[in-house]
Amino acid sequence: MDVVKLGEYQFKEYLSAADIARRVASLGAEINKDYTSEEPPIVIALLNGAFIFAADLCRQFDFECQLQLLRVSSYEGMESTGKVKIDHAAEPDMTDRHVIIVEDIVDTGNTLAAYLPTLKSKGAKSVRVCSLLLKPDAIKHDLDLAYIGFEIPNEFVIGYGLDYNGRGRNLASIYSIVNAD
Ligand code: IMP
């Protein structure tokens, strides 16, 4: 499928499922060099968008890990609201643990700029971020992003977990918008 229509918007394929699978495998290999089962990290995947990426990524790991899904939201339609909601009740005990935060995309960076500082008081041994996508032209915060899959232009994308108002998450490829206003 090269073109997808969601409501009034058209999206064209930007990263194929094969491109994504290759990059996820190489990210996994990179992360495997940094962790061991002797000190198994906690992998916190930020929902909803990161659920597919996290599922594929964690199956590349050859160390033991604990996976936690954490609901975080800031987006409505195609805009970041700037207000970040975090379900702190679902967080695991991070005392003395290495933590990997898995994101689908870093856009303005508002989500991570709100979330990462809250981890400082949780006693984690280390915290690293792995995001599949980064929009360098949209980011507004100075964030330390250890692992990035692809840097992409500042255009709205859907697929592979990413949605437009709840739609498009199940697409195997990543699509970018054609006819934005
Ligand atoms: P940030 O807080 O602006 O960095 O955006 C983080 C969240 O907004 C991501 O985890 C996504 O859920 C959502 N988001 C940002 N850009 C896009 C996009 O292009 N398509 C779909 N969702 C996006």
CSV table of C-alpha atoms in Angstrom, one decimal, residues 31 33-45 61 63-68 92-102 119 122-129 147:
chain,number,residue,atom,x,y,z
A,31,ILE,CA,21.5,-1.8,22.8
A,33,LYS,CA,26.2,-4.0,23.6
A,34,ASP,CA,25.2,-1.8,26.5
A,35,TYR,CA,23.2,-4.2,28.8
A,36,THR,CA,23.6,-7.6,30.4
A,37,SER,CA,21.3,-10.1,32.2
A,38,GLU,CA,23.4,-9.6,35.3
A,39,GLU,CA,21.9,-6.2,35.6
A,40,PRO,CA,18.7,-6.5,33.7
A,41,PRO,CA,17.1,-3.2,32.7
A,42,ILE,CA,13.5,-2.2,33.0
A,43,VAL,CA,12.1,-1.2,29.6
A,44,ILE,CA,9.4,1.4,29.9
A,45,ALA,CA,7.4,1.8,26.7
A,61,PHE,CA,17.4,-8.1,23.1
A,63,PHE,CA,19.7,-9.8,27.8
A,64,GLU,CA,16.9,-10.4,30.3
A,65,CYS,CA,14.6,-7.4,30.7
A,66,GLN,CA,11.4,-6.4,32.4
A,67,LEU,CA,8.9,-4.6,30.2
A,68,GLN,CA,6.4,-2.1,31.5
A,92,PRO,CA,7.6,-0.1,38.4
A,93,ASP,CA,10.1,0.2,41.2
A,94,MET,CA,13.2,1.6,39.6
A,95,THR,CA,15.5,1.6,42.6
A,96,ASP,CA,19.0,0.7,41.5
A,97,ARG,CA,17.8,-0.5,38.1
A,98,HIS,CA,18.9,0.5,34.6
A,99,VAL,CA,15.9,2.0,32.8
A,100,ILE,CA,15.4,2.3,29.0
A,101,ILE,CA,12.5,4.5,27.9
A,102,VAL,CA,11.1,3.5,24.6
A,119,LEU,CA,12.7,9.8,37.2
A,122,LYS,CA,13.0,7.2,41.6
A,123,GLY,CA,16.6,5.9,42.3
A,124,ALA,CA,17.3,4.5,38.9
A,125,LYS,CA,20.9,3.6,38.3
A,126,SER,CA,20.8,4.9,34.7
A,127,VAL,CA,18.1,6.1,32.3
A,128,ARG,CA,18.5,6.0,28.5
A,129,VAL,CA,16.0,6.9,25.8
A,147,TYR,CA,19.3,5.6,20.6
